[in-house]
Short mmCIF file of C-alpha atoms and ligand atoms in Angstrom, two decimals:
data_model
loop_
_atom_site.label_atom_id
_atom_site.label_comp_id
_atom_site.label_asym_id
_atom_site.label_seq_id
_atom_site.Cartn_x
_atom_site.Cartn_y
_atom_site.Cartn_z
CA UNK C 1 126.28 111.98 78.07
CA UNK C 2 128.73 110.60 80.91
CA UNK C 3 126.03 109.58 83.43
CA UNK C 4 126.19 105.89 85.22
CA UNK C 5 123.00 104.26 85.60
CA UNK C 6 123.31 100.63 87.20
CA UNK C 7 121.15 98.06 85.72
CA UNK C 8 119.94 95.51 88.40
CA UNK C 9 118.24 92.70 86.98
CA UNK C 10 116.22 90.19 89.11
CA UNK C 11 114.47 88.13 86.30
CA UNK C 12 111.28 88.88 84.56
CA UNK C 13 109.85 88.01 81.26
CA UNK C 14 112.07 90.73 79.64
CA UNK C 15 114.82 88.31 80.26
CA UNK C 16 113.59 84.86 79.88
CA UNK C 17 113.52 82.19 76.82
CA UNK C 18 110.63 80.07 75.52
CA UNK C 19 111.30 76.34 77.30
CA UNK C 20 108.49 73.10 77.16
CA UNK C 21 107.34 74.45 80.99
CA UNK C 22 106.79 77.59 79.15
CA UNK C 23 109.30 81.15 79.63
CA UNK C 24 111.86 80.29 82.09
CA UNK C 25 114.66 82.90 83.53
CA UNK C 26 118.22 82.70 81.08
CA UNK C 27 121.35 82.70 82.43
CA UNK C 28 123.10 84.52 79.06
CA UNK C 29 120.98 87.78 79.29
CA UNK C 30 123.72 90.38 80.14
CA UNK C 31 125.54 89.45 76.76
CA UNK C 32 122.52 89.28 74.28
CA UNK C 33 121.60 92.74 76.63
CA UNK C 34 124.26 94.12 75.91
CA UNK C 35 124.41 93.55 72.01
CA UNK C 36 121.14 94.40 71.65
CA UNK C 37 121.45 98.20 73.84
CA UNK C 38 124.98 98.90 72.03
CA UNK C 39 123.16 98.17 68.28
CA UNK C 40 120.55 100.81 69.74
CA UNK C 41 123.62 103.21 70.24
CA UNK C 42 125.18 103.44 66.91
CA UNK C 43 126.99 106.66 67.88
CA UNK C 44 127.86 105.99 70.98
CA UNK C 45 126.60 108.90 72.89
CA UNK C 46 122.85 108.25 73.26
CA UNK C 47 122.60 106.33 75.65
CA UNK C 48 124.37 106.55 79.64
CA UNK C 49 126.95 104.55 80.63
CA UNK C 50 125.62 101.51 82.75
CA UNK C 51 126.89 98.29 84.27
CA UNK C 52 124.84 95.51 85.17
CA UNK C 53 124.21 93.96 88.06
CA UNK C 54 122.12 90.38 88.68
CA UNK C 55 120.68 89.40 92.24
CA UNK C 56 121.89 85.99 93.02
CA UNK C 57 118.90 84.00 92.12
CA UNK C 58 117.02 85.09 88.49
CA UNK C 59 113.08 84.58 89.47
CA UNK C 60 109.74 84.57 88.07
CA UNK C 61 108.31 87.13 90.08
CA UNK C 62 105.47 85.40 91.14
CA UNK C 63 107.62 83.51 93.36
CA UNK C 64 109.33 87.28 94.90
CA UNK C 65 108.84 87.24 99.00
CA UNK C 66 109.51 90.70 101.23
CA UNK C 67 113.23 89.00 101.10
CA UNK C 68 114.15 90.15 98.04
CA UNK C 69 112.30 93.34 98.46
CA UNK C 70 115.03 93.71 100.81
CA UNK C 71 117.45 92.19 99.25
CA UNK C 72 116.84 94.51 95.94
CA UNK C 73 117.38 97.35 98.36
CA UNK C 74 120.87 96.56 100.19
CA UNK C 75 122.10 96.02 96.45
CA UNK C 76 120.79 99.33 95.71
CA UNK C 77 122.05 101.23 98.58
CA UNK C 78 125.72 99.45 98.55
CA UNK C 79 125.90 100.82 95.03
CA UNK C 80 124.31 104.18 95.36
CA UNK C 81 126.86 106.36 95.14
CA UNK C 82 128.23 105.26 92.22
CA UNK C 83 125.61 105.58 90.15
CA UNK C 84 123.22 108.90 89.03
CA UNK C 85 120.23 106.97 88.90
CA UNK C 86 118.94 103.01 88.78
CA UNK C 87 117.03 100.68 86.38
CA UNK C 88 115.74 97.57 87.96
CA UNK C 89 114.49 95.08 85.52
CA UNK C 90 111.87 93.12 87.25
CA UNK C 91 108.64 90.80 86.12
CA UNK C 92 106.22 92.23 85.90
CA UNK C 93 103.37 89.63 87.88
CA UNK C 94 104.58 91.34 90.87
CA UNK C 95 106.53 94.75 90.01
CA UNK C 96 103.77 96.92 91.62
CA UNK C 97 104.69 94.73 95.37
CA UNK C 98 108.17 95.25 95.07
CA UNK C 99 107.97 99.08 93.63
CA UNK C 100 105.59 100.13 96.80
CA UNK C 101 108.02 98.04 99.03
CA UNK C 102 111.49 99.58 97.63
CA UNK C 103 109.81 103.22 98.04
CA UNK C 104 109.28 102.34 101.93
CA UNK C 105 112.22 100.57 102.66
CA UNK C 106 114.46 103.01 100.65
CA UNK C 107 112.60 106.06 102.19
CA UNK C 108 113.50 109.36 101.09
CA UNK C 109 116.01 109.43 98.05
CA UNK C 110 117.56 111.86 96.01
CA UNK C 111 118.18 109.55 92.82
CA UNK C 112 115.84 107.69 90.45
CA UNK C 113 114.72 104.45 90.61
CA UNK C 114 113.04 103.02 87.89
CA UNK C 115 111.52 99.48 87.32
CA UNK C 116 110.56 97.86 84.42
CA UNK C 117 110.54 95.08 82.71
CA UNK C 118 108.06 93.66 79.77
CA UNK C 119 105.42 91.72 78.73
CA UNK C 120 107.24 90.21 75.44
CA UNK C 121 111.12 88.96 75.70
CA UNK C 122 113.59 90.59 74.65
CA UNK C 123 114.68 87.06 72.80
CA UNK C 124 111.36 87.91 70.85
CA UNK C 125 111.76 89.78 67.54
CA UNK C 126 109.02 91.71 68.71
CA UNK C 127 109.08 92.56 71.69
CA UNK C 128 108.06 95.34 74.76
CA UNK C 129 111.12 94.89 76.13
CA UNK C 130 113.70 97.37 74.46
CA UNK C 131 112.06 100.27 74.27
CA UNK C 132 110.57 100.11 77.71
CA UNK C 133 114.30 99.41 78.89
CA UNK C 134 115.70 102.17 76.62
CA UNK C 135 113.44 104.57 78.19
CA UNK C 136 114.02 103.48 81.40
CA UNK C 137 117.66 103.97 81.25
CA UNK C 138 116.71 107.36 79.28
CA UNK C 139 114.76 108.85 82.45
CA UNK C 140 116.98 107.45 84.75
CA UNK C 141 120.11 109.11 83.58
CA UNK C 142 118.22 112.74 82.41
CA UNK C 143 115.43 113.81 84.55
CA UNK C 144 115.74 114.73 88.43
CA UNK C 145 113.19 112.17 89.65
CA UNK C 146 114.17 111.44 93.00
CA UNK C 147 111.39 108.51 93.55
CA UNK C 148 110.89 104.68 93.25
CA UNK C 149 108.72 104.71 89.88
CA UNK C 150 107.70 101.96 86.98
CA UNK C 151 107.86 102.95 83.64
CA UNK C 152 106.31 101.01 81.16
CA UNK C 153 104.78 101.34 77.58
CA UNK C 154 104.87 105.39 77.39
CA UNK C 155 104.23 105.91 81.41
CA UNK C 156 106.18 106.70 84.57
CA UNK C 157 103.91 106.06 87.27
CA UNK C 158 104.64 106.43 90.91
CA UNK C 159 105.79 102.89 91.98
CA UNK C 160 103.87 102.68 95.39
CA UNK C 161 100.58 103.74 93.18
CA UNK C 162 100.60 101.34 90.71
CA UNK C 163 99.07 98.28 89.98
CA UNK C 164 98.99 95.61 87.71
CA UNK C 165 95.97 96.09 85.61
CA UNK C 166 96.45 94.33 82.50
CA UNK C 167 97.78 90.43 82.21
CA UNK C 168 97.64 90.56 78.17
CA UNK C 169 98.43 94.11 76.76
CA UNK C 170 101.72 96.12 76.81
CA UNK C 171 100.68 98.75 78.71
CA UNK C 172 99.96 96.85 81.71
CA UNK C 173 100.00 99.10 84.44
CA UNK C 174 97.96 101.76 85.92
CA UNK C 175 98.24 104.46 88.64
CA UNK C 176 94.57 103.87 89.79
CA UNK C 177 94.38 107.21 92.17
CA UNK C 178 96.91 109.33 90.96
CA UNK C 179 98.31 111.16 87.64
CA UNK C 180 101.16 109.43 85.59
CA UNK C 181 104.69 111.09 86.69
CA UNK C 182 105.53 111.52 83.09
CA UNK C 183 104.19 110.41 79.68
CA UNK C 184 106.92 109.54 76.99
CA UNK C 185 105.80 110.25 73.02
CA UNK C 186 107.90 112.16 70.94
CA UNK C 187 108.66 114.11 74.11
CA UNK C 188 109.27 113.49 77.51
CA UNK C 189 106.56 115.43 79.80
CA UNK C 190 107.68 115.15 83.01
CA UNK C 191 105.01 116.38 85.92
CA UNK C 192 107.81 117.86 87.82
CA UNK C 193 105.25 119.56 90.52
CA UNK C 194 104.25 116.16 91.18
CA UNK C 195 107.39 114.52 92.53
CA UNK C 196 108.54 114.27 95.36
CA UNK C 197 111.35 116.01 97.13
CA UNK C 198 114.43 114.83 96.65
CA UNK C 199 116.88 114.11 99.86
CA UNK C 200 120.08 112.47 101.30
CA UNK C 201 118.73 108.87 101.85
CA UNK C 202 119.75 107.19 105.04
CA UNK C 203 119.69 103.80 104.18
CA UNK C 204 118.47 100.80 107.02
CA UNK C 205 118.30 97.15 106.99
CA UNK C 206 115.02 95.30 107.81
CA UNK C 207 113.78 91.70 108.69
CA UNK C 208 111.21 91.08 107.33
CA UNK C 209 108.62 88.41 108.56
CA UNK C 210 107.03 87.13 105.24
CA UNK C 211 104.01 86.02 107.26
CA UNK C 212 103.04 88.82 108.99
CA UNK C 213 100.21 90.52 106.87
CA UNK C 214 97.64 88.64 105.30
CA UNK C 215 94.90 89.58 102.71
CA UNK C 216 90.97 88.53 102.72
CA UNK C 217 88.34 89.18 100.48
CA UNK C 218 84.92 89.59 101.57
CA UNK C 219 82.49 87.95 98.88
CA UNK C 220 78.46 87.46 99.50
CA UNK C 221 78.07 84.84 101.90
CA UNK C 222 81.66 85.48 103.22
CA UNK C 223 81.71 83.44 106.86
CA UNK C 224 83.71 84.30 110.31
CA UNK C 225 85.36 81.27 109.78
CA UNK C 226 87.54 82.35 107.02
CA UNK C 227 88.82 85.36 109.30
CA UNK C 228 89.55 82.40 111.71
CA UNK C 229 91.30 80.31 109.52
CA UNK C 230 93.52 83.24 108.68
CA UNK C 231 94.11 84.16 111.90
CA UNK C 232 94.89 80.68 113.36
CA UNK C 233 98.88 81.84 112.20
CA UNK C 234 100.15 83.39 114.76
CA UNK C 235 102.69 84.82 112.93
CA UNK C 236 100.02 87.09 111.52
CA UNK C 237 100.01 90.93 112.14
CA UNK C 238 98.23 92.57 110.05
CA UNK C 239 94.86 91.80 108.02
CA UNK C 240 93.89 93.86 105.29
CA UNK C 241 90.32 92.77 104.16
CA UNK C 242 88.91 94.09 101.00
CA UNK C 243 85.03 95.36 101.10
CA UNK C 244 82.81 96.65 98.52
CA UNK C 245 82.34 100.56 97.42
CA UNK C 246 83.46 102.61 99.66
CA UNK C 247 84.37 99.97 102.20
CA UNK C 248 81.10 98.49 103.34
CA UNK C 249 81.39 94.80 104.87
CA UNK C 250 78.54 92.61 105.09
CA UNK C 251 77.83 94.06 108.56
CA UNK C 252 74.80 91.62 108.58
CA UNK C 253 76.97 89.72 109.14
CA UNK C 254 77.45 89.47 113.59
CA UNK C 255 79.66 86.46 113.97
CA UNK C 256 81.66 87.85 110.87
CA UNK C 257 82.02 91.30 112.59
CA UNK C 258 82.56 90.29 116.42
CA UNK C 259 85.72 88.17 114.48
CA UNK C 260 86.96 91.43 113.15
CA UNK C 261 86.46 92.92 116.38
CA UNK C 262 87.94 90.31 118.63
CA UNK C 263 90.94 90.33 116.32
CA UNK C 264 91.19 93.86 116.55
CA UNK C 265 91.16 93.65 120.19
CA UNK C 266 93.91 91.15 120.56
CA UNK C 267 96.20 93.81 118.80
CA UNK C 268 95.98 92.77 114.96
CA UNK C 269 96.31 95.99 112.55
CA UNK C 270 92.89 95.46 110.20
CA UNK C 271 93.39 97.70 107.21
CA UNK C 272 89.88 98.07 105.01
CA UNK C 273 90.91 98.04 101.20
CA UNK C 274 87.68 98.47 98.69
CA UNK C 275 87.92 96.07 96.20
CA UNK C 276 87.31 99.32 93.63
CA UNK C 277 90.40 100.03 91.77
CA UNK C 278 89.57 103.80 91.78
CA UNK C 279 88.17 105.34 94.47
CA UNK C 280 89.03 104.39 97.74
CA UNK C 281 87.45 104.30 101.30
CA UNK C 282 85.35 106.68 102.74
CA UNK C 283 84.43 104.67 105.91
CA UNK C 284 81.44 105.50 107.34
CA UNK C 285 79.57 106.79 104.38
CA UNK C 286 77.38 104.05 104.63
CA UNK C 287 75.96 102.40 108.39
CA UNK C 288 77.99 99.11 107.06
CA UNK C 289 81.33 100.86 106.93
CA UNK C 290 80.35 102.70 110.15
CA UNK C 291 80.08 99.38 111.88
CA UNK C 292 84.11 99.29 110.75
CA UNK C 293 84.91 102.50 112.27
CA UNK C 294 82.85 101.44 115.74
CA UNK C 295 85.58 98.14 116.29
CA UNK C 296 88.67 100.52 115.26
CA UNK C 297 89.09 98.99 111.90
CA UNK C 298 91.19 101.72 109.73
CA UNK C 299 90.12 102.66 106.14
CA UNK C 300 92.84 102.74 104.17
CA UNK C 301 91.91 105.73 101.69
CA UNK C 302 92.99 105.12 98.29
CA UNK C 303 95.96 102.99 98.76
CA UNK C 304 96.55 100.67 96.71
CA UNK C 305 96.12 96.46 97.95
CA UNK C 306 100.09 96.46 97.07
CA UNK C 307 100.78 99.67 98.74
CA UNK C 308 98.97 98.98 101.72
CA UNK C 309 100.63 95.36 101.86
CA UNK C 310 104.05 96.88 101.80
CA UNK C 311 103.45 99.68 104.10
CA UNK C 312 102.32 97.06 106.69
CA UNK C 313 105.01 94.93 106.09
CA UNK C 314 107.34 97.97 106.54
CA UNK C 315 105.86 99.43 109.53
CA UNK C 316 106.16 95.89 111.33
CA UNK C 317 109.38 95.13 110.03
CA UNK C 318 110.55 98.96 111.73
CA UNK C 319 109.23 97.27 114.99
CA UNK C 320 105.72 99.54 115.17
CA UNK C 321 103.31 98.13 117.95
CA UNK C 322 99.63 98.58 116.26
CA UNK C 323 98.81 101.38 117.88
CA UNK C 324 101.82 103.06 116.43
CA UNK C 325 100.68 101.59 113.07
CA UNK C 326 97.18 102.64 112.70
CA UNK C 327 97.21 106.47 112.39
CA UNK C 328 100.37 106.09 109.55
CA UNK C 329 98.32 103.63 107.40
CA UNK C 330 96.08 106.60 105.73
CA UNK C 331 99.03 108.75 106.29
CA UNK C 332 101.25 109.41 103.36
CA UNK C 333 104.65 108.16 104.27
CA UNK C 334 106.14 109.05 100.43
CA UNK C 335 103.11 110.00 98.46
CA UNK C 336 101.17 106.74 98.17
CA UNK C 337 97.76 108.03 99.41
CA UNK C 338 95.68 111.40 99.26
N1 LIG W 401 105.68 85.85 85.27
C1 LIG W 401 106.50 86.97 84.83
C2 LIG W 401 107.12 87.61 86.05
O1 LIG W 401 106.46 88.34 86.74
C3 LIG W 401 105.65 87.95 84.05
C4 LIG W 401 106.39 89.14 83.49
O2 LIG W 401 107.50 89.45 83.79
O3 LIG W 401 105.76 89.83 82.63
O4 LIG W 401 108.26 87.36 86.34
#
């Protein structure tokens, strides 16, 4: 096997060491990587050739902005001709953001990406972490899957429809809305009608505004003033709120509603999001979610809350006015929603 896969980590558990604050990012990972893959490789041939590569800053991804979405990409595309296909180790708090980001910003591709990362060290004797990488760079260098995916614990899901559904297990995540890409057992078994089509990317640079798109729950007893609270920053965009069902609000609820409409009318995007994992919105199904379509609040089928997040972010960060927005949020840019 003489494929190149590049190995980008940014941090992660997979990579960090017990400290007294609890698991911290290590500086001495590529070495004690590297020992570990090549003891995996006894022949030498099973596994690609890779180099790897660290982003400037090693992070607990809980603290990951749209920044280093960005930044993950420009490393990407400056190397992307060197390489048949790309591993990005990444934690995995918030792997599902960054995996429905990188499939925006990237676009179309015509190379795998795959993240991953674990929920056990690789400093652990027992540990998630080298098999999930092994795999990883296994996929990445064999199969034709020209998309941003995660793999983790036996599953390649499609990165922009996954979530994190599990904070204690290994096989933390889930494609809520749509099948696993591939399954890994004894076999590989690879849903190739499912991918995408692979193309010649044309890679651009974006700013992103961290501040732009904001998130609200509604809850029972929800009030307006939350929605104005939000809303006092400016810098805001975009508001996705999160209903019940199907997407019903608490329409009952006037002051709470002429909000949503006056922020609507001053040219915020308001996304609806059900807070149903499976599912999605079917706006109007119910005379609550009606009251969403009568103030030109968009349902945003069955994205994902970190697919919908990223799109938004994306779609402002192109320079999209709202009305250019609205009719691509239920509209699948690359495969994130029916
Ligand atoms: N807090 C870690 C992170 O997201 C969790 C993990 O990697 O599993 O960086």
């Amino acid at each position: 096997m003489n494929k190149r896969i590049l190995i980008l980590h940014t941090g992660g558990t997979i990579s960090m060491v017990a400290s007294k604050q609890g698991y911290v990012p290590s500086e001495n990972f590529p070495a004690r990587l590297h020992e570990q893959l090549e003891s995996q490789n006894l022949g030498g041939t099973e596994l690609p050739l890779y180099n790897l590569l660290e982003t400037d800053h090693l992070i607990d991804s809980s603290n990951s902005t749209p920044n280093d979405w960005m930044a993950i990409a420009s490393l990407l595309s400056q190397h992307w001709h060197k390489y048949e296909g790309f591993v990005v180790l990444h934690g995995t708090d918030t792997m599902a953001y960054t995996a429905s980001a990188l499939s925006f910003i990237l676009g179309e591709i015509d190379k795998p990406v795959i993240l991953t990362g674990s929920q056990i060290p690789l400093a652990k004797v027992r540990n998630d972490a080298l098999s999930n990488l092994v795999i990883s760079l296994t996929l990445a260098a064999n199969y034709d899957i020209p998309e941003v995916c995660i793999y983790f614990n036996g599953k390649l899901v499609r990165g922009n429809r996954s979530t994190k559904l599990k904070s204690m297990q290994l096989d933390a995540f889930h494609s809520p809305n749509f099948p696993d890409l591939a399954t890994v057992g004894i076999d590989v078994d690879l849903q190739q009608d499912l991918l995408l089509e692979a193309n010649k990317p044309s890679f651009k640079h974006y700013e992103f505004d961290p501040q732009a798109v904001a998130i609200v729950p509604m809850y029972p007893g929800v009030p307006s003033s939350i929605i104005n609270s939000v809303l006092s920053n400016k810098k805001i965009k975009a508001l996705i709120i999160q209903t019940y069902g199907v997407g019903n609000p608490p329409d009952a609820n006037k002051a709470l509603m002429k909000r949503l409409a006056k922020a609507e009318e001053d040219g915020i995007v308001i996304v609806n999001l059900s807070q149903c994992l499976i599912g999605g919105v079917f706006q109007g199904s119910y005379s609550t979610g009606e009251s969403l379509n009568q103030i030109g609040i968009i349902g945003g089928a069955d994205l994902t809350l970190e697919a919908a997040f990223t799109k938004l972010h994306y779609l402002l960060a192109k320079g999209y006015s709202s009305d250019e927005i609205k009719p691509l949020i239920a509209a699948p840019l690359r495969g994130e929603c029916r």
